């Protein structure tokens, strides 16, 4: 079965998340986005776990579904959308933050955890309660070496899967410039063989990761890490395998392109930490430019926030464009509401943009299909303005982006003098 999966989101119980990150909102948004399998997020939080048990039921394949089906989904802006008749499944998931000292340095590592059933979740949570406070945040902060956590999971719930999250983010990740490691083995030691997949994060894409030959044996996954429902699916994974927990994990473990078809990626330049920078001083810097100032802000003299591209350059043993052949394909896309906003000259969260967005959903089914499959000529029938042309340009990579830096997303330009001047359909250019 072919399906699109987003394996990393958060609930309303995580910090800095929308109050609408609840199951009755997540389900219709997943359908609109074209997601068939969606992470629950935050299963370590007791109240969220209680709500999940109240509202979800096992499907018999390691996934869950809403007990009330589509009954709670008939509300604006979803009312009457044909896509609501589709099925949506959930997979138990959580993200955990580990802060500890190792090798004379404070480490801050985030990992995802996937689970096949509530029983496994209960066993993991029972052990974690002795380590830290699971109530304060949907993404708990634990003072435990992540290596020991992996050992605990292997002993307590062996069918659960640990995946290092957004592995290049400067502040909280496996390879983060500020608190990460230089090699996976340094972090996980004897538990390294239990790690078979890595989440690339919004500010990197597969070609950047494949510049490290040490990552060749790992499956690269991409997920939204959504904190609000409309962000679901901005990065995702496309599978063609048995629709079950076992089938999913097998596809991830084997990295078989016949089962793991592709990933949906941000243009990495749009991510919040792609370039180096100092937001307070308005400084955006490429790795080469940062080297000229010894990684210091040229305005205030403080250390720049070192971005993902810089960190990749530090650890890479291959040149850009080099990498192991035969990997899982990927597509760089921009969320549909952002494309519409650029085409009509409005902000991405404006009501006018969302009205147009749901016109397209009503006509063509879901966002993933619109961005990847629906012929441009068909889109143009509904859109006499520049929206269809904008989708076409995004598919061809004919966009320009002011790179994200120091926690600020990159700015996209699909049209305009600079973007129009780029006639190469396969090249992404930067300001």
PDB file of C-alpha atoms in Angstrom, residues 109 140 204 234 247 255 288 315 322 350 393 410 422:
ATOM      1  CA  UNK A 109      20.209  15.602  22.321  1.00  0.00           C
ATOM      2  CA  UNK A 140      10.214  15.997  28.581  1.00  0.00           C
ATOM      3  CA  UNK A 204      19.116  20.001   5.761  1.00  0.00           C
ATOM      4  CA  UNK A 234       5.591  20.142   5.420  1.00  0.00           C
ATOM      5  CA  UNK A 247       5.789  -2.971   7.578  1.00  0.00           C
ATOM      6  CA  UNK A 255      16.061   1.413   3.429  1.00  0.00           C
ATOM      7  CA  UNK A 288      32.827  30.911   4.145  1.00  0.00           C
ATOM      8  CA  UNK A 315      32.133  17.045   9.321  1.00  0.00           C
ATOM      9  CA  UNK A 322      28.979  13.509  -4.025  1.00  0.00           C
ATOM     10  CA  UNK A 350      -4.122  35.471   5.857  1.00  0.00           C
ATOM     11  CA  UNK A 393       8.165  26.752 -10.649  1.00  0.00           C
ATOM     12  CA  UNK A 410      14.182  31.735   5.186  1.00  0.00           C
ATOM     13  CA  UNK A 422      16.758  32.052 -13.112  1.00  0.00           C
TER      14      UNK A 422
END
